[in-house]
PDB file of C-alpha atoms in Angstrom:
ATOM      1  CA  UNK A   5     110.802 -45.443 230.577  1.00 96.00           C
ATOM      2  CA  UNK A   6     110.670 -48.498 233.338  1.00 98.00           C
ATOM      3  CA  UNK A   7     114.272 -49.483 233.988  1.00 98.00           C
ATOM      4  CA  UNK A   8     114.892 -53.211 234.859  1.00 98.00           C
ATOM      5  CA  UNK A   9     117.916 -53.975 237.016  1.00 98.00           C
ATOM      6  CA  UNK A  10     118.906 -57.570 237.448  1.00 98.00           C
ATOM      7  CA  UNK A  11     121.376 -58.653 240.293  1.00 95.00           C
ATOM      8  CA  UNK A  12     123.930 -59.962 240.178  1.00 97.00           C
ATOM      9  CA  UNK A  13     125.277 -59.714 236.657  1.00 98.00           C
ATOM     10  CA  UNK A  14     126.609 -63.250 237.005  1.00 98.00           C
ATOM     11  CA  UNK A  15     126.506 -66.177 239.450  1.00 97.00           C
ATOM     12  CA  UNK A  16     128.017 -69.613 239.783  1.00 98.00           C
ATOM     13  CA  UNK A  17     125.853 -72.421 241.391  1.00 97.00           C
ATOM     14  CA  UNK A  18     126.969 -76.363 241.885  1.00 98.00           C
ATOM     15  CA  UNK A  19     124.726 -78.664 240.524  1.00 98.00           C
ATOM     16  CA  UNK A  20     122.060 -79.728 242.460  1.00 97.00           C
ATOM     17  CA  UNK A  21     121.856 -76.189 244.547  1.00 98.00           C
ATOM     18  CA  UNK A  22     119.345 -73.192 244.387  1.00 98.00           C
ATOM     19  CA  UNK A  23     120.387 -70.852 241.874  1.00 98.00           C
ATOM     20  CA  UNK A  24     118.626 -67.183 242.752  1.00 98.00           C
ATOM     21  CA  UNK A  25     118.277 -64.265 240.652  1.00 98.00           C
ATOM     22  CA  UNK A  26     116.552 -60.999 241.193  1.00 98.00           C
ATOM     23  CA  UNK A  27     115.027 -57.998 239.227  1.00 98.00           C
ATOM     24  CA  UNK A  28     113.958 -54.896 240.341  1.00 98.00           C
ATOM     25  CA  UNK A  29     111.604 -52.219 238.283  1.00 98.00           C
ATOM     26  CA  UNK A  30     111.998 -48.672 238.350  1.00 98.00           C
ATOM     27  CA  UNK A  31     108.693 -48.254 239.031  1.00 98.00           C
ATOM     28  CA  UNK A  32     105.599 -50.927 239.620  1.00 98.00           C
ATOM     29  CA  UNK A  33     104.298 -53.355 236.803  1.00 98.00           C
ATOM     30  CA  UNK A  34     101.530 -54.218 238.839  1.00 98.00           C
ATOM     31  CA  UNK A  35      98.377 -53.708 237.088  1.00 97.00           C
ATOM     32  CA  UNK A  36      95.639 -52.917 239.924  1.00 95.00           C
ATOM     33  CA  UNK A  37      92.759 -53.762 237.751  1.00 96.00           C
ATOM     34  CA  UNK A  38      93.682 -57.173 237.341  1.00 95.00           C
ATOM     35  CA  UNK A  39      95.944 -57.430 240.359  1.00 96.00           C
ATOM     36  CA  UNK A  40      98.433 -59.181 237.647  1.00 97.00           C
ATOM     37  CA  UNK A  41     101.977 -58.478 237.351  1.00 98.00           C
ATOM     38  CA  UNK A  42     103.729 -57.530 234.248  1.00 98.00           C
ATOM     39  CA  UNK A  43     106.923 -59.630 234.187  1.00 98.00           C
ATOM     40  CA  UNK A  44     108.100 -62.351 232.555  1.00 98.00           C
ATOM     41  CA  UNK A  45     111.607 -64.484 232.722  1.00 98.00           C
ATOM     42  CA  UNK A  46     113.227 -65.652 229.823  1.00 98.00           C
ATOM     43  CA  UNK A  47     116.201 -68.000 229.338  1.00 98.00           C
ATOM     44  CA  UNK A  48     118.949 -67.686 226.733  1.00 98.00           C
ATOM     45  CA  UNK A  49     121.360 -70.049 225.575  1.00 98.00           C
ATOM     46  CA  UNK A  50     124.260 -69.621 223.420  1.00 95.00           C
ATOM     47  CA  UNK A  51     123.295 -69.423 219.522  1.00 95.00           C
ATOM     48  CA  UNK A  52     119.685 -69.604 220.178  1.00 97.00           C
ATOM     49  CA  UNK A  53     116.685 -67.228 220.604  1.00 98.00           C
ATOM     50  CA  UNK A  54     115.260 -66.177 223.950  1.00 98.00           C
ATOM     51  CA  UNK A  55     112.750 -68.825 225.692  1.00 98.00           C
ATOM     52  CA  UNK A  56     109.981 -67.731 227.705  1.00 98.00           C
ATOM     53  CA  UNK A  57     109.737 -69.322 231.268  1.00 98.00           C
ATOM     54  CA  UNK A  58     107.639 -67.679 233.497  1.00 98.00           C
ATOM     55  CA  UNK A  59     104.833 -64.559 232.672  1.00 98.00           C
ATOM     56  CA  UNK A  60     102.775 -63.152 234.895  1.00 98.00           C
ATOM     57  CA  UNK A  61     105.672 -63.093 237.529  1.00 98.00           C
ATOM     58  CA  UNK A  62     104.755 -66.860 238.654  1.00 98.00           C
ATOM     59  CA  UNK A  63     103.163 -68.495 235.794  1.00 98.00           C
ATOM     60  CA  UNK A  64     105.237 -71.094 234.170  1.00 98.00           C
ATOM     61  CA  UNK A  65     105.029 -71.689 230.627  1.00 98.00           C
ATOM     62  CA  UNK A  66     103.938 -74.802 228.912  1.00 96.00           C
ATOM     63  CA  UNK A  67     106.757 -77.481 228.926  1.00 97.00           C
ATOM     64  CA  UNK A  68     108.951 -75.355 231.537  1.00 98.00           C
ATOM     65  CA  UNK A  69     110.218 -77.859 234.369  1.00 97.00           C
ATOM     66  CA  UNK A  70     108.999 -77.049 237.971  1.00 96.00           C
ATOM     67  CA  UNK A  71     112.267 -76.315 239.510  1.00 98.00           C
ATOM     68  CA  UNK A  72     111.674 -72.889 237.738  1.00 98.00           C
ATOM     69  CA  UNK A  73     109.799 -70.413 239.639  1.00 98.00           C
ATOM     70  CA  UNK A  74     109.401 -67.001 239.765  1.00 98.00           C
ATOM     71  CA  UNK A  75     108.334 -64.678 242.761  1.00 98.00           C
ATOM     72  CA  UNK A  76     107.614 -61.114 243.747  1.00 98.00           C
ATOM     73  CA  UNK A  77     105.080 -58.602 242.854  1.00 98.00           C
ATOM     74  CA  UNK A  78     105.418 -54.635 241.993  1.00 97.00           C
ATOM     75  CA  UNK A  79     108.783 -53.830 241.833  1.00 98.00           C
ATOM     76  CA  UNK A  80     110.913 -56.718 243.152  1.00 98.00           C
ATOM     77  CA  UNK A  81     110.696 -59.993 241.320  1.00 98.00           C
ATOM     78  CA  UNK A  82     112.995 -63.274 241.716  1.00 98.00           C
ATOM     79  CA  UNK A  83     113.419 -66.157 239.411  1.00 98.00           C
ATOM     80  CA  UNK A  84     114.521 -69.259 241.453  1.00 98.00           C
ATOM     81  CA  UNK A  85     116.223 -72.422 239.862  1.00 98.00           C
ATOM     82  CA  UNK A  86     116.257 -75.414 242.177  1.00 97.00           C
ATOM     83  CA  UNK A  87     118.074 -78.418 241.756  1.00 97.00           C
ATOM     84  CA  UNK A  88     120.545 -77.013 238.935  1.00 98.00           C
ATOM     85  CA  UNK A  89     120.887 -79.239 236.229  1.00 98.00           C
ATOM     86  CA  UNK A  90     123.709 -78.454 233.851  1.00 97.00           C
ATOM     87  CA  UNK A  91     121.762 -77.729 230.973  1.00 97.00           C
ATOM     88  CA  UNK A  92     120.348 -74.756 233.036  1.00 98.00           C
ATOM     89  CA  UNK A  93     123.658 -72.893 231.925  1.00 98.00           C
ATOM     90  CA  UNK A  94     122.554 -69.784 230.135  1.00 98.00           C
ATOM     91  CA  UNK A  95     121.691 -65.789 230.650  1.00 98.00           C
ATOM     92  CA  UNK A  96     118.689 -65.438 231.951  1.00 98.00           C
ATOM     93  CA  UNK A  97     116.209 -62.063 231.510  1.00 98.00           C
ATOM     94  CA  UNK A  98     113.520 -60.787 233.215  1.00 98.00           C
ATOM     95  CA  UNK A  99     111.267 -58.218 231.430  1.00 98.00           C
ATOM     96  CA  UNK A 100     108.185 -55.735 231.787  1.00 98.00           C
ATOM     97  CA  UNK A 101     105.673 -55.978 229.304  1.00 97.00           C
ATOM     98  CA  UNK A 102     103.601 -53.398 231.236  1.00 97.00           C
ATOM     99  CA  UNK A 103     104.333 -50.462 229.013  1.00 96.00           C
ATOM    100  CA  UNK A 104     106.020 -49.839 225.982  1.00 95.00           C
ATOM    101  CA  UNK A 105     109.024 -49.849 225.352  1.00 97.00           C
ATOM    102  CA  UNK A 106     109.081 -53.238 226.732  1.00 97.00           C
ATOM    103  CA  UNK A 107     112.087 -53.356 228.694  1.00 98.00           C
ATOM    104  CA  UNK A 108     114.648 -56.216 229.729  1.00 98.00           C
ATOM    105  CA  UNK A 109     117.091 -56.305 232.172  1.00 98.00           C
ATOM    106  CA  UNK A 110     120.748 -56.593 231.498  1.00 98.00           C
ATOM    107  CA  UNK A 111     120.944 -60.365 232.026  1.00 98.00           C
ATOM    108  CA  UNK A 112     122.562 -62.642 234.220  1.00 98.00           C
ATOM    109  CA  UNK A 113     124.774 -65.366 233.370  1.00 98.00           C
ATOM    110  CA  UNK A 114     124.161 -68.632 235.248  1.00 98.00           C
ATOM    111  CA  UNK A 115     127.087 -71.236 235.388  1.00 98.00           C
ATOM    112  CA  UNK A 116     128.092 -74.124 237.048  1.00 97.00           C
ATOM    113  CA  UNK A 117     130.518 -73.988 240.225  1.00 96.00           C
TER     114      UNK A 117
ATOM    115  CA  UNK B   1     103.747 -75.874 214.940  1.00 93.00           C
ATOM    116  CA  UNK B   2     104.440 -72.485 215.535  1.00 94.00           C
ATOM    117  CA  UNK B   3     107.331 -71.280 213.499  1.00 96.00           C
ATOM    118  CA  UNK B   4     108.650 -67.299 213.083  1.00 97.00           C
ATOM    119  CA  UNK B   5     111.243 -67.035 210.152  1.00 98.00           C
ATOM    120  CA  UNK B   6     113.165 -63.733 209.683  1.00 98.00           C
ATOM    121  CA  UNK B   7     115.344 -62.802 206.286  1.00 98.00           C
ATOM    122  CA  UNK B   8     116.533 -59.937 205.078  1.00 98.00           C
ATOM    123  CA  UNK B   9     119.648 -59.026 207.273  1.00 97.00           C
ATOM    124  CA  UNK B  10     123.058 -57.612 205.293  1.00 97.00           C
ATOM    125  CA  UNK B  11     125.608 -55.726 205.786  1.00 98.00           C
ATOM    126  CA  UNK B  12     124.940 -52.265 204.745  1.00 98.00           C
ATOM    127  CA  UNK B  13     126.793 -48.832 205.103  1.00 97.00           C
ATOM    128  CA  UNK B  14     125.910 -45.932 207.283  1.00 97.00           C
ATOM    129  CA  UNK B  15     122.740 -44.210 206.045  1.00 98.00           C
ATOM    130  CA  UNK B  16     121.275 -46.962 204.250  1.00 98.00           C
ATOM    131  CA  UNK B  17     118.364 -48.819 204.658  1.00 98.00           C
ATOM    132  CA  UNK B  18     117.218 -52.575 204.669  1.00 98.00           C
ATOM    133  CA  UNK B  19     113.843 -54.025 205.056  1.00 98.00           C
ATOM    134  CA  UNK B  20     113.741 -57.257 207.450  1.00 98.00           C
ATOM    135  CA  UNK B  21     110.897 -59.530 206.948  1.00 98.00           C
ATOM    136  CA  UNK B  22     109.548 -62.482 209.537  1.00 98.00           C
ATOM    137  CA  UNK B  23     107.295 -65.308 208.001  1.00 97.00           C
ATOM    138  CA  UNK B  24     104.841 -66.335 210.520  1.00 95.00           C
ATOM    139  CA  UNK B  25     103.093 -69.758 210.573  1.00 94.00           C
ATOM    140  CA  UNK B  26     101.176 -72.402 212.976  1.00 93.00           C
ATOM    141  CA  UNK B  27      99.008 -69.278 214.681  1.00 91.00           C
ATOM    142  CA  UNK B  28      96.663 -66.705 214.006  1.00 84.00           C
ATOM    143  CA  UNK B  29      98.741 -63.477 213.314  1.00 80.00           C
ATOM    144  CA  UNK B  30      98.814 -61.974 216.670  1.00 84.00           C
ATOM    145  CA  UNK B  31     100.664 -58.844 218.656  1.00 94.00           C
ATOM    146  CA  UNK B  32     104.382 -59.108 217.322  1.00 96.00           C
ATOM    147  CA  UNK B  33     107.641 -57.548 217.970  1.00 97.00           C
ATOM    148  CA  UNK B  34     111.202 -56.797 217.269  1.00 98.00           C
ATOM    149  CA  UNK B  35     113.788 -57.407 219.071  1.00 98.00           C
ATOM    150  CA  UNK B  36     117.442 -57.348 219.017  1.00 98.00           C
ATOM    151  CA  UNK B  37     120.794 -57.991 220.692  1.00 98.00           C
ATOM    152  CA  UNK B  38     124.162 -56.621 219.439  1.00 98.00           C
ATOM    153  CA  UNK B  39     127.096 -58.577 219.631  1.00 96.00           C
ATOM    154  CA  UNK B  40     127.620 -59.929 223.155  1.00 95.00           C
ATOM    155  CA  UNK B  41     124.840 -57.948 224.622  1.00 97.00           C
ATOM    156  CA  UNK B  42     121.578 -58.083 225.959  1.00 98.00           C
ATOM    157  CA  UNK B  43     118.004 -57.856 224.468  1.00 98.00           C
ATOM    158  CA  UNK B  44     116.655 -54.588 223.428  1.00 98.00           C
ATOM    159  CA  UNK B  45     112.923 -54.396 222.229  1.00 98.00           C
ATOM    160  CA  UNK B  46     113.101 -52.052 219.068  1.00 98.00           C
ATOM    161  CA  UNK B  47     108.973 -52.525 218.254  1.00 98.00           C
ATOM    162  CA  UNK B  48     105.952 -53.753 218.275  1.00 97.00           C
ATOM    163  CA  UNK B  49     102.416 -54.024 216.135  1.00 97.00           C
ATOM    164  CA  UNK B  50      99.403 -55.132 218.031  1.00 93.00           C
ATOM    165  CA  UNK B  51      97.220 -57.733 217.156  1.00 82.00           C
ATOM    166  CA  UNK B  52      93.599 -56.192 216.134  1.00 79.00           C
ATOM    167  CA  UNK B  53      93.947 -52.641 215.529  1.00 81.00           C
ATOM    168  CA  UNK B  54      97.470 -52.720 213.935  1.00 88.00           C
ATOM    169  CA  UNK B  55      98.712 -49.962 215.974  1.00 95.00           C
ATOM    170  CA  UNK B  56     102.350 -49.716 216.130  1.00 97.00           C
ATOM    171  CA  UNK B  57     104.742 -48.608 219.367  1.00 97.00           C
ATOM    172  CA  UNK B  58     108.796 -47.902 218.798  1.00 98.00           C
ATOM    173  CA  UNK B  59     112.142 -47.666 221.171  1.00 98.00           C
ATOM    174  CA  UNK B  60     113.151 -44.253 221.268  1.00 97.00           C
ATOM    175  CA  UNK B  61     116.373 -45.449 219.870  1.00 97.00           C
ATOM    176  CA  UNK B  62     114.509 -46.063 216.190  1.00 98.00           C
ATOM    177  CA  UNK B  63     111.777 -44.079 216.350  1.00 98.00           C
ATOM    178  CA  UNK B  64     111.646 -42.102 213.074  1.00 97.00           C
ATOM    179  CA  UNK B  65     113.990 -44.005 211.413  1.00 98.00           C
ATOM    180  CA  UNK B  66     112.377 -47.542 211.667  1.00 98.00           C
ATOM    181  CA  UNK B  67     108.761 -48.773 210.487  1.00 98.00           C
ATOM    182  CA  UNK B  68     107.183 -51.830 211.329  1.00 97.00           C
ATOM    183  CA  UNK B  69     104.035 -53.342 209.246  1.00 96.00           C
ATOM    184  CA  UNK B  70     102.338 -56.392 208.712  1.00 94.00           C
ATOM    185  CA  UNK B  71     100.447 -58.025 206.010  1.00 93.00           C
ATOM    186  CA  UNK B  72      97.749 -60.228 207.929  1.00 90.00           C
ATOM    187  CA  UNK B  73      96.979 -61.941 204.479  1.00 90.00           C
ATOM    188  CA  UNK B  74     100.616 -63.453 204.082  1.00 92.00           C
ATOM    189  CA  UNK B  75     101.090 -63.819 207.643  1.00 92.00           C
ATOM    190  CA  UNK B  76     104.287 -61.785 207.415  1.00 95.00           C
ATOM    191  CA  UNK B  77     105.968 -59.242 209.847  1.00 96.00           C
ATOM    192  CA  UNK B  78     108.316 -56.230 208.165  1.00 97.00           C
ATOM    193  CA  UNK B  79     110.752 -54.124 209.799  1.00 98.00           C
ATOM    194  CA  UNK B  80     111.815 -51.285 207.488  1.00 98.00           C
ATOM    195  CA  UNK B  81     114.758 -49.677 208.542  1.00 98.00           C
ATOM    196  CA  UNK B  82     116.029 -46.277 207.093  1.00 98.00           C
ATOM    197  CA  UNK B  83     119.195 -44.111 208.323  1.00 98.00           C
ATOM    198  CA  UNK B  84     121.031 -47.361 209.925  1.00 98.00           C
ATOM    199  CA  UNK B  85     123.813 -46.259 212.399  1.00 98.00           C
ATOM    200  CA  UNK B  86     126.652 -48.161 213.304  1.00 98.00           C
ATOM    201  CA  UNK B  87     124.802 -48.982 216.780  1.00 98.00           C
ATOM    202  CA  UNK B  88     121.885 -50.548 214.676  1.00 98.00           C
ATOM    203  CA  UNK B  89     124.121 -53.867 214.271  1.00 98.00           C
ATOM    204  CA  UNK B  90     122.206 -56.566 215.900  1.00 98.00           C
ATOM    205  CA  UNK B  91     120.714 -59.879 215.202  1.00 98.00           C
ATOM    206  CA  UNK B  92     117.106 -59.013 215.137  1.00 98.00           C
ATOM    207  CA  UNK B  93     114.586 -61.110 216.043  1.00 98.00           C
ATOM    208  CA  UNK B  94     110.562 -61.214 215.681  1.00 98.00           C
ATOM    209  CA  UNK B  95     108.853 -62.675 218.419  1.00 98.00           C
ATOM    210  CA  UNK B  96     105.071 -63.399 218.790  1.00 96.00           C
ATOM    211  CA  UNK B  97     103.491 -62.159 221.680  1.00 95.00           C
ATOM    212  CA  UNK B  98     100.578 -64.085 223.588  1.00 93.00           C
ATOM    213  CA  UNK B  99     100.867 -62.527 226.802  1.00 94.00           C
ATOM    214  CA  UNK B 100     104.634 -62.260 227.220  1.00 97.00           C
ATOM    215  CA  UNK B 101     107.039 -62.706 224.095  1.00 97.00           C
ATOM    216  CA  UNK B 102     106.107 -67.089 223.919  1.00 96.00           C
ATOM    217  CA  UNK B 103     107.863 -67.642 220.654  1.00 97.00           C
ATOM    218  CA  UNK B 104     110.911 -66.373 218.784  1.00 98.00           C
ATOM    219  CA  UNK B 105     112.434 -66.614 215.468  1.00 98.00           C
ATOM    220  CA  UNK B 106     116.248 -67.530 215.292  1.00 98.00           C
ATOM    221  CA  UNK B 107     116.987 -63.894 213.776  1.00 98.00           C
ATOM    222  CA  UNK B 108     118.323 -62.337 210.976  1.00 98.00           C
ATOM    223  CA  UNK B 109     121.906 -60.330 211.262  1.00 98.00           C
ATOM    224  CA  UNK B 110     122.140 -56.885 210.405  1.00 98.00           C
ATOM    225  CA  UNK B 111     125.843 -55.241 210.290  1.00 98.00           C
ATOM    226  CA  UNK B 112     126.218 -51.465 209.267  1.00 98.00           C
ATOM    227  CA  UNK B 113     129.476 -50.617 208.463  1.00 97.00           C
ATOM    228  CA  UNK B 114     131.366 -48.440 205.601  1.00 95.00           C
TER     229      UNK B 114
END
């Protein structure tokens, strides 16, 4: 199984500042035949289901604000939230969909400082 | 409008069985998964069924106990859960997969307890 490890487990960032969440996979999720990273990011607010933010490691889902951006390749990935807004308070998960089992990171809780 | 509505969650004793359902609408039935979340915990993928051939895949934690199935004529997804354990207690989501899991239902709660 591919193990997904996020860091940090939690972080507090001031409004308007930048939040950075890291995700590391235990093996590469880059598929050589199409040069795509099978890595997604989700946002989950309390009492709600997860919401897809980013797929292919860096492609924003339709309707997701451009202050959310994803980067990285192979085994190391980053979700960056610029100009943090109050509504961004949530738990963020990375997930690999390269192969089953489609594993998630343990989650990173983002709060306002 | 895409909709996924789960149902069938309940309180069940260890060793019991339950069938979860997910009613899908607003899209052509595609690859689907069940994902669960234990109280206060993270997300755990449980099972998937492919859109074309209907191939099925399972997490090791449920293999041999759970069965994912679909009825494309009714746009329904199911999860038959047998031999339930206390550690299966969770909110169970069905999720639609286009590339990643791009739409999720609100979930249905399964509690396994004596």
